[in-house]
Tab-separated table of C-alpha atoms in Angstrom:
chain	number	residue	atom	x	y	z
A	1	MET	CA	28.720	86.935	3.803
A	2	GLU	CA	25.442	85.293	4.821
A	3	ARG	CA	25.518	82.926	1.857
A	4	PRO	CA	29.003	81.436	2.586
A	5	ALA	CA	28.051	81.113	6.227
A	6	ARG	CA	24.971	79.122	5.327
A	7	LEU	CA	27.029	76.843	3.035
A	8	CYS	CA	29.516	76.230	5.828
A	9	GLY	CA	26.672	75.327	8.163
A	10	LEU	CA	25.238	72.821	5.697
A	11	TRP	CA	28.637	71.194	5.207
A	12	ALA	CA	29.050	70.897	8.943
A	13	LEU	CA	25.645	69.209	9.324
A	14	LEU	CA	26.425	66.748	6.543
A	15	LEU	CA	29.765	65.876	8.092
A	16	CYS	CA	28.184	65.346	11.505
A	17	ALA	CA	25.434	63.169	10.068
A	18	GLY	CA	27.922	61.092	8.106
A	19	GLY	CA	30.185	60.678	11.107
A	20	GLY	CA	27.291	59.685	13.353
A	21	GLY	CA	25.971	57.102	10.859
A	22	GLY	CA	29.406	55.572	10.378
A	23	GLY	CA	30.023	55.295	14.102
A	24	GLY	CA	26.593	53.736	14.784
A	25	GLY	CA	26.953	51.035	12.070
A	26	ALA	CA	30.491	49.914	12.960
A	27	ALA	CA	29.528	47.758	15.934
A	28	PRO	CA	27.088	45.400	14.167
A	29	THR	CA	29.374	44.913	11.165
A	30	GLU	CA	32.411	44.096	13.295
A	31	THR	CA	33.642	40.593	12.433
A	32	GLN	CA	34.657	38.236	15.228
A	33	PRO	CA	37.871	36.217	15.084
A	34	PRO	CA	37.448	32.517	14.121
A	35	VAL	CA	37.500	29.598	16.545
A	36	THR	CA	40.746	27.732	17.097
A	37	ASN	CA	41.869	24.119	17.407
A	38	LEU	CA	38.783	22.596	15.752
A	39	SER	CA	39.112	18.805	15.910
A	40	VAL	CA	36.917	15.752	15.269
A	41	SER	CA	36.808	12.309	16.871
A	42	VAL	CA	34.589	9.209	16.722
A	43	GLU	CA	33.270	7.421	19.804
A	44	ASN	CA	31.511	4.084	19.992
A	45	LEU	CA	30.666	3.226	16.362
A	46	CYS	CA	28.831	6.209	14.881
A	47	THR	CA	29.042	9.042	17.457
A	48	VAL	CA	31.026	11.917	15.916
A	49	ILE	CA	32.252	14.687	18.276
A	50	TRP	CA	33.657	18.076	17.212
A	51	THR	CA	35.483	20.254	19.770
A	52	TRP	CA	37.097	23.697	19.489
A	53	ASP	CA	38.620	26.518	21.557
A	54	PRO	CA	37.286	30.077	21.880
A	55	PRO	CA	38.682	32.651	19.435
A	56	GLU	CA	41.597	34.837	20.420
A	57	GLY	CA	41.281	38.605	20.752
A	58	THR	CA	37.571	38.710	21.464
A	59	SER	CA	36.133	41.902	22.929
A	60	PRO	CA	35.450	41.616	26.685
A	61	ASN	CA	31.931	42.970	26.098
A	62	CYS	CA	31.120	40.095	23.715
A	63	THR	CA	28.983	37.197	24.936
A	64	LEU	CA	30.350	34.450	22.749
A	65	ARG	CA	28.022	32.151	20.876
A	66	TYR	CA	29.013	29.585	18.278
A	67	PHE	CA	27.202	29.124	15.006
A	68	SER	CA	27.583	25.663	13.405
A	69	HIS	CA	26.016	23.597	10.660
A	70	PHE	CA	26.738	20.483	8.622
A	71	ASP	CA	27.078	20.108	4.869
A	72	ASN	CA	24.579	22.085	2.768
A	73	LYS	CA	23.806	24.224	5.844
A	74	GLN	CA	21.795	21.470	7.517
A	75	ASP	CA	21.000	21.378	11.259
A	76	LYS	CA	21.951	24.949	12.038
A	77	LYS	CA	22.661	25.613	15.699
A	78	ILE	CA	23.713	28.610	17.839
A	79	ALA	CA	24.922	27.645	21.319
A	80	PRO	CA	27.546	28.663	23.933
A	81	GLU	CA	29.143	25.176	24.119
A	82	THR	CA	32.516	24.578	22.469
A	83	HIS	CA	31.564	21.123	21.241
A	84	ARG	CA	28.936	19.397	19.159
A	85	SER	CA	28.122	15.719	18.575
A	86	LYS	CA	25.924	13.743	16.249
A	87	GLU	CA	25.022	10.114	15.578
A	88	VAL	CA	25.552	9.554	11.892
A	89	PRO	CA	26.426	6.534	9.712
A	90	LEU	CA	30.038	6.929	8.629
A	91	ASN	CA	29.446	5.615	5.124
A	92	GLU	CA	30.637	8.956	3.744
A	93	ARG	CA	32.580	11.994	4.894
A	94	ILE	CA	30.769	14.295	7.349
A	95	CYS	CA	31.832	17.940	7.670
A	96	LEU	CA	30.988	20.584	10.288
A	97	GLN	CA	31.519	24.325	9.900
A	98	VAL	CA	31.865	26.494	13.030
A	99	GLY	CA	31.987	30.251	13.520
A	100	SER	CA	31.833	32.653	16.490
A	101	GLN	CA	29.557	35.647	17.095
A	102	CYS	CA	28.449	37.902	19.927
A	103	SER	CA	24.706	37.190	19.984
A	104	THR	CA	22.144	34.492	19.385
A	105	ASN	CA	20.766	36.240	16.305
A	106	GLU	CA	21.563	34.303	13.166
A	107	SER	CA	21.480	37.515	11.097
A	108	ASP	CA	24.560	38.872	12.912
A	109	ASN	CA	27.783	38.433	11.018
A	110	PRO	CA	29.710	35.465	12.442
A	111	SER	CA	33.402	34.975	12.111
A	112	ILE	CA	35.014	33.176	9.233
A	113	LEU	CA	33.691	29.610	9.289
A	114	VAL	CA	36.214	26.895	10.088
A	115	GLU	CA	35.515	23.408	8.682
A	116	LYS	CA	36.519	19.976	9.939
A	117	CYS	CA	35.514	16.647	8.352
A	118	THR	CA	35.626	13.024	9.356
A	119	PRO	CA	38.131	10.914	7.449
A	120	PRO	CA	36.629	9.193	4.388
A	121	PRO	CA	35.829	5.476	4.751
A	122	GLU	CA	38.629	3.161	3.714
A	123	GLY	CA	38.236	0.450	1.082
A	124	ASP	CA	36.555	-0.066	-2.258
A	125	PRO	CA	32.954	1.234	-2.226
A	126	GLU	CA	31.905	-1.763	-4.355
A	127	SER	CA	33.091	-4.133	-1.618
A	128	ALA	CA	30.761	-2.787	1.091
A	129	VAL	CA	27.679	-4.819	1.934
A	130	THR	CA	24.341	-3.611	0.560
A	131	GLU	CA	20.739	-3.536	1.803
A	132	LEU	CA	21.793	-3.532	5.456
A	133	GLN	CA	18.508	-3.624	7.395
A	134	CYS	CA	17.710	-4.324	11.048
A	135	VAL	CA	14.358	-5.183	12.676
A	136	TRP	CA	13.611	-5.255	16.408
A	137	HIS	CA	11.510	-8.393	16.923
A	138	ASN	CA	8.987	-8.224	19.766
A	139	LEU	CA	11.286	-5.867	21.742
A	140	SER	CA	13.379	-8.947	22.538
A	141	TYR	CA	16.049	-9.343	19.884
A	142	MET	CA	17.300	-7.500	16.813
A	143	LYS	CA	17.849	-9.230	13.487
A	144	CYS	CA	20.054	-7.624	10.816
A	145	THR	CA	20.400	-8.856	7.239
A	146	TRP	CA	22.506	-7.737	4.266
A	147	LEU	CA	23.735	-8.734	0.822
A	148	PRO	CA	27.420	-9.139	-0.063
A	149	GLY	CA	29.114	-6.370	-2.020
A	150	ARG	CA	29.825	-6.680	-5.719
A	151	ASN	CA	33.598	-6.903	-5.412
A	152	THR	CA	33.818	-9.457	-2.610
A	153	SER	CA	34.911	-13.045	-2.384
A	154	PRO	CA	32.199	-15.681	-1.804
A	155	ASP	CA	34.097	-17.009	1.228
A	156	THR	CA	34.280	-13.639	3.005
A	157	ASN	CA	33.815	-13.963	6.777
A	158	TYR	CA	31.600	-11.107	7.933
A	159	THR	CA	31.473	-9.629	11.419
A	160	LEU	CA	28.743	-7.432	12.901
A	161	TYR	CA	29.395	-5.092	15.826
A	162	TYR	CA	26.702	-3.193	17.706
A	163	TRP	CA	26.429	-0.623	20.479
A	164	HIS	CA	23.701	1.247	22.354
A	165	SER	CA	23.616	3.472	25.404
A	166	SER	CA	22.874	0.630	27.836
A	167	LEU	CA	26.096	-1.168	26.923
A	168	GLY	CA	29.423	-0.435	28.516
A	169	LYS	CA	31.355	-1.438	25.397
A	170	ILE	CA	30.981	-2.441	21.775
A	171	LEU	CA	29.791	-6.041	21.365
A	172	GLN	CA	30.164	-8.532	18.541
A	173	CYS	CA	27.224	-10.487	17.151
A	174	GLU	CA	27.969	-14.192	17.286
A	175	ASN	CA	24.990	-15.702	15.423
A	176	ILE	CA	26.001	-15.221	11.793
A	177	TYR	CA	23.891	-17.279	9.373
A	178	ARG	CA	22.903	-17.430	5.692
A	179	GLU	CA	19.406	-17.401	4.170
A	180	GLY	CA	19.778	-17.847	0.431
A	181	GLN	CA	21.706	-14.849	-0.881
A	182	HIS	CA	21.191	-12.867	2.330
A	183	ILE	CA	23.510	-13.007	5.316
A	184	GLY	CA	22.183	-12.187	8.781
A	185	CYS	CA	22.914	-12.005	12.462
A	186	SER	CA	20.658	-11.653	15.515
A	187	PHE	CA	21.432	-10.504	19.055
A	188	ALA	CA	19.456	-10.010	22.244
A	189	LEU	CA	18.101	-6.520	22.846
A	190	THR	CA	15.926	-6.342	25.954
A	191	ASN	CA	17.719	-3.907	28.257
A	192	LEU	CA	15.903	-0.882	26.844
A	193	LYS	CA	12.299	-2.066	26.809
A	194	ASP	CA	11.489	-0.687	30.292
A	195	SER	CA	13.250	2.651	29.796
A	196	SER	CA	12.568	5.637	27.583
A	197	PHE	CA	13.855	3.821	24.517
A	198	GLU	CA	12.358	6.461	22.214
A	199	GLN	CA	15.500	8.505	22.868
A	200	HIS	CA	17.894	5.685	22.018
A	201	SER	CA	19.223	4.004	18.926
A	202	VAL	CA	21.467	1.074	18.047
A	203	GLN	CA	24.684	1.663	16.119
A	204	ILE	CA	25.631	-1.099	13.676
A	205	VAL	CA	28.726	-1.777	11.564
A	206	VAL	CA	29.388	-4.766	9.275
A	207	LYS	CA	32.879	-5.585	8.038
A	208	ASP	CA	35.115	-8.598	7.498
A	209	ASN	CA	37.794	-10.098	9.708
A	210	ALA	CA	40.603	-9.530	7.197
A	211	GLY	CA	39.811	-5.866	6.586
A	212	LYS	CA	39.482	-6.326	2.813
A	213	ILE	CA	35.997	-4.846	2.418
A	214	ARG	CA	34.727	-1.373	3.153
A	215	PRO	CA	32.824	-1.158	6.472
A	216	SER	CA	29.102	-0.425	6.257
A	217	PHE	CA	27.388	1.553	9.046
A	218	ASN	CA	23.754	1.864	10.089
A	219	ILE	CA	21.853	3.581	12.900
A	220	VAL	CA	18.537	1.993	13.930
A	221	PRO	CA	16.178	4.195	16.000
A	222	LEU	CA	14.328	2.105	18.561
A	223	THR	CA	11.046	3.816	17.701
A	224	SER	CA	11.012	2.271	14.228
A	225	HIS	CA	11.547	-1.111	12.582
A	226	VAL	CA	9.650	-2.901	15.376
A	227	LYS	CA	7.877	-6.175	14.508
A	228	PRO	CA	5.632	-7.771	17.172
A	229	ASP	CA	5.039	-11.481	17.577
A	230	PRO	CA	1.626	-12.792	16.424
A	231	PRO	CA	-1.209	-12.683	18.974
A	232	HIS	CA	-2.883	-15.762	20.442
A	233	ILE	CA	-6.635	-16.294	19.943
A	234	LYS	CA	-8.316	-17.357	23.200
A	235	ARG	CA	-12.050	-17.677	22.392
A	236	LEU	CA	-14.657	-17.411	19.649
A	237	PHE	CA	-18.416	-17.369	20.248
A	238	PHE	CA	-21.659	-16.079	18.697
A	239	GLN	CA	-24.202	-13.843	20.388
A	240	ASN	CA	-27.089	-11.855	18.901
A	241	GLY	CA	-25.928	-12.508	15.359
A	242	ASN	CA	-22.401	-11.227	16.004
A	243	LEU	CA	-19.092	-13.044	16.258
A	244	TYR	CA	-16.944	-12.155	19.282
A	245	VAL	CA	-13.185	-12.706	19.063
A	246	GLN	CA	-10.957	-12.687	22.128
A	247	TRP	CA	-7.167	-12.791	21.919
A	248	LYS	CA	-4.048	-12.064	23.926
A	249	ASN	CA	-1.480	-9.528	22.754
A	250	PRO	CA	2.208	-10.384	22.343
A	251	GLN	CA	4.406	-9.731	25.336
A	252	ASN	CA	6.258	-6.445	25.932
A	253	PHE	CA	3.576	-4.308	24.239
A	254	TYR	CA	0.804	-2.111	25.601
A	255	SER	CA	-2.586	-2.456	23.928
A	256	ARG	CA	-2.735	1.256	23.140
A	257	CYS	CA	0.496	0.921	21.121
A	258	LEU	CA	-0.877	-1.705	18.714
A	259	SER	CA	-3.267	-1.797	15.773
A	260	TYR	CA	-5.007	-5.005	14.693
A	261	GLN	CA	-6.254	-6.773	11.608
A	262	VAL	CA	-8.908	-9.506	11.906
A	263	GLU	CA	-9.464	-11.897	8.979
A	264	VAL	CA	-12.661	-13.991	8.735
A	265	ASN	CA	-13.077	-16.697	6.078
A	266	ASN	CA	-16.534	-18.190	5.483
A	267	SER	CA	-16.582	-21.735	4.062
A	268	GLN	CA	-20.057	-21.527	2.506
A	269	THR	CA	-19.931	-18.132	0.803
A	270	GLU	CA	-16.149	-18.378	0.296
A	271	THR	CA	-15.823	-14.747	1.405
A	272	HIS	CA	-12.574	-13.259	2.701
A	273	ASP	CA	-13.289	-10.318	5.018
A	274	ILE	CA	-10.594	-8.231	6.725
A	275	PHE	CA	-11.406	-5.797	9.543
A	276	TYR	CA	-8.958	-3.084	10.626
A	277	VAL	CA	-9.149	-2.461	14.362
A	278	GLU	CA	-7.574	0.585	16.018
A	279	GLU	CA	-9.206	0.172	19.429
A	280	ALA	CA	-10.445	-3.294	20.378
A	281	LYS	CA	-13.094	-3.306	23.097
A	282	CYS	CA	-16.227	-5.356	23.793
A	283	GLN	CA	-19.075	-4.604	26.167
A	284	ASN	CA	-20.199	-8.143	26.872
A	285	SER	CA	-20.837	-10.117	30.036
A	286	GLU	CA	-19.145	-13.152	28.516
A	287	PHE	CA	-15.775	-11.478	29.015
A	288	GLU	CA	-16.205	-10.550	32.664
A	289	GLY	CA	-13.576	-12.101	34.887
A	290	ASN	CA	-11.189	-12.841	32.025
A	291	LEU	CA	-7.463	-12.590	32.473
A	292	GLU	CA	-5.825	-9.211	32.185
A	293	GLY	CA	-4.164	-8.478	28.854
A	294	THR	CA	-6.854	-10.036	26.653
A	295	ILE	CA	-8.468	-8.031	23.861
A	296	CYS	CA	-11.967	-8.377	22.410
A	297	PHE	CA	-13.478	-7.414	19.060
A	298	MET	CA	-16.992	-7.862	17.691
A	299	VAL	CA	-17.390	-8.913	14.048
A	300	PRO	CA	-20.917	-8.071	12.806
A	301	GLY	CA	-22.992	-9.956	10.257
A	302	ILE	CA	-21.435	-13.420	10.555
A	303	LEU	CA	-23.643	-16.463	9.889
A	304	PRO	CA	-23.492	-18.890	12.833
A	305	ASP	CA	-24.664	-21.932	10.843
A	306	THR	CA	-21.554	-21.905	8.617
A	307	LEU	CA	-17.918	-22.619	9.325
A	308	ASN	CA	-15.906	-19.420	9.974
A	309	THR	CA	-12.121	-19.367	10.334
A	310	VAL	CA	-10.475	-16.415	12.120
A	311	ARG	CA	-6.876	-15.153	12.071
A	312	ILE	CA	-5.342	-12.010	13.628
A	313	ARG	CA	-2.148	-10.023	13.171
A	314	VAL	CA	-0.869	-6.829	14.820
A	315	ARG	CA	1.501	-3.941	14.177
A	316	THR	CA	2.786	-0.941	16.124
A	317	ASN	CA	0.973	2.374	15.742
A	318	LYS	CA	2.199	5.957	15.658
A	319	LEU	CA	0.892	6.686	19.137
A	320	CYS	CA	4.007	5.005	20.563
A	321	TYR	CA	6.284	4.430	17.554
A	322	GLU	CA	7.361	6.240	14.423
A	323	ASP	CA	6.960	3.204	12.174
A	324	ASP	CA	3.657	1.385	11.542
A	325	ARG	CA	4.506	-0.673	8.447
A	326	LEU	CA	5.721	-3.980	9.895
A	327	TRP	CA	2.873	-6.427	10.493
A	328	SER	CA	3.400	-9.477	12.638
A	329	ASN	CA	2.870	-12.934	11.205
A	330	TRP	CA	-0.694	-14.255	11.225
A	331	SER	CA	-1.817	-16.000	14.380
A	332	GLN	CA	-2.837	-19.636	14.381
A	333	ALA	CA	-6.279	-19.982	12.845
A	334	MET	CA	-9.313	-20.869	14.974
A	335	SER	CA	-12.692	-21.969	13.574
A	336	ILE	CA	-16.267	-21.752	14.829
A	337	GLY	CA	-19.647	-22.777	13.401
A	338	GLU	CA	-20.874	-25.830	11.532
A	339	ASN	CA	-19.743	-26.919	8.141
A	340	ALA	CA	-22.193	-28.382	5.602
A	341	ASP	CA	-23.079	-32.093	6.170
A	342	PRO	CA	-20.493	-34.061	4.191
A	343	THR	CA	-22.497	-37.355	4.206
A	344	PHE	CA	-24.256	-36.639	0.926
A	345	TYR	CA	-21.019	-35.636	-0.784
A	346	ILE	CA	-19.189	-38.708	0.543
A	347	THR	CA	-22.026	-40.997	-0.623
A	348	MET	CA	-22.005	-39.459	-4.062
A	349	LEU	CA	-18.243	-39.683	-4.206
A	350	LEU	CA	-18.334	-43.409	-3.445
A	351	ALA	CA	-21.386	-44.239	-5.562
A	352	THR	CA	-20.253	-42.504	-8.732
A	353	PRO	CA	-17.452	-44.967	-9.573
A	354	VAL	CA	-19.769	-47.934	-8.895
A	355	ILE	CA	-22.447	-46.564	-11.217
A	356	VAL	CA	-19.934	-45.834	-13.955
A	357	ALA	CA	-18.413	-49.340	-13.681
A	358	GLY	CA	-21.861	-51.002	-13.897
A	359	ALA	CA	-22.768	-48.970	-16.926
A	360	ILE	CA	-19.566	-49.997	-18.660
A	361	ILE	CA	-20.227	-53.701	-17.968
A	362	VAL	CA	-23.775	-53.492	-19.332
A	363	LEU	CA	-22.512	-51.747	-22.439
A	364	LEU	CA	-19.912	-54.430	-23.008
A	365	LEU	CA	-22.492	-57.248	-22.663
A	366	TYR	CA	-24.983	-55.715	-25.010
A	367	LEU	CA	-22.548	-54.061	-27.366
A	368	LYS	CA	-23.502	-56.274	-30.316
A	369	ARG	CA	-27.189	-55.681	-29.778
A	370	LEU	CA	-26.594	-51.978	-29.458
A	371	LYS	CA	-24.517	-52.052	-32.647
A	372	ILE	CA	-27.383	-53.631	-34.566
A	373	ILE	CA	-29.845	-51.105	-33.188
A	374	ILE	CA	-27.605	-48.168	-33.825
A	375	PHE	CA	-26.163	-49.365	-37.157
A	376	PRO	CA	-28.754	-51.690	-38.881
A	377	PRO	CA	-27.362	-53.918	-41.730
A	378	ILE	CA	-27.918	-52.829	-45.344
A	379	PRO	CA	-29.922	-55.489	-47.364
A	380	ASP	CA	-28.182	-57.225	-50.305
A	381	PRO	CA	-30.185	-56.584	-53.563
A	382	GLY	CA	-28.626	-59.573	-55.408
A	383	LYS	CA	-29.744	-61.969	-52.719
A	384	ILE	CA	-33.233	-60.546	-52.767
A	385	PHE	CA	-33.544	-60.960	-56.570
A	386	LYS	CA	-32.102	-64.452	-56.411
A	387	GLU	CA	-34.660	-65.507	-53.867
A	388	MET	CA	-37.478	-64.005	-55.876
A	389	PHE	CA	-36.535	-65.241	-59.361
A	390	GLY	CA	-35.087	-68.525	-58.186
A	391	ASP	CA	-38.435	-69.569	-56.791
A	392	GLN	CA	-40.198	-68.709	-60.087
A	393	ASN	CA	-37.763	-70.804	-62.195
A	394	ASP	CA	-38.308	-73.826	-60.000
A	395	ASP	CA	-42.090	-73.539	-60.483
A	396	SER	CA	-41.775	-73.300	-64.260
A	397	LEU	CA	-39.587	-76.380	-64.480
A	398	VAL	CA	-42.087	-78.349	-62.449
């Protein structure tokens, strides 16, 4: 009797353990119902907004969170909001998948993911413009350029529209022009320079008036593609064997946000030296009392008794911007020093033709004499014998 009793006790323990484990694991593996009424819309030019409603039949003890990501599980996000937006060029279809869950832990099982995509762009892909690029020049105006698509007519009339957060509506660029094969348009962009523009971007779309080509979209962050104007050189002077260069930065930029490149050309040694300057400062009394906004740099080892020509260009640095690849144009060149005395070279330049002409005249006058000296005549043997023997015959006849 003891043995069956023990077996019954073991079975009871196993059943209790199995029941307890099954009851404890049911809560985490419970799947939430999916979200409802997922929809997508486009605002401005490139702002895509997805909205949805909470799932039906959710447990009252559940604190709803929504798990979402884009194609290929990019930009995962878990948040309580029932909407999500993103600035994205609409050159291709963009899809968002959304699911619901009861915690902020990504490892928890969400509901079945519901997907919603933007409509695909209309038109032939070969008709869309190519190489659409925009540059913000001196924080004053933006210039966009592009090439026509392959399957487009040469007389296509293009239109560029742009929008940013400081505008109340979408605007059209009016200054369409052509530069060789490229087509471009520029528009003023100064409203953002005094604000936190690092959080803003400009949305661009290029299409035609007739709607025959496929629209091409672009988003330009205002922390990149910035090209400053060239600086202006104010002074050059020598002191203690060093060349001091003073210039004024382009407008709208802080000095700490720019990097510099100083080029010095020496006329005597024909050297071409370039100095990269990250922080331009000079400790010199010559610059006391100068106007605010001027920058100084000392170039060592420059000979003062030769002619030196200086140029400067600038670019944005990564302290204030994300892009540091666009250099400004070179500034106007300024020279200092003394060039070699050209009097000797001018005299030689004028005297050389005179000397050559005189030599030619002398050669022409004495050409025959020179010919005799250079090529002496060969004596005639018959004449010599005739003179010799002719004289002897005359004597014998006498």
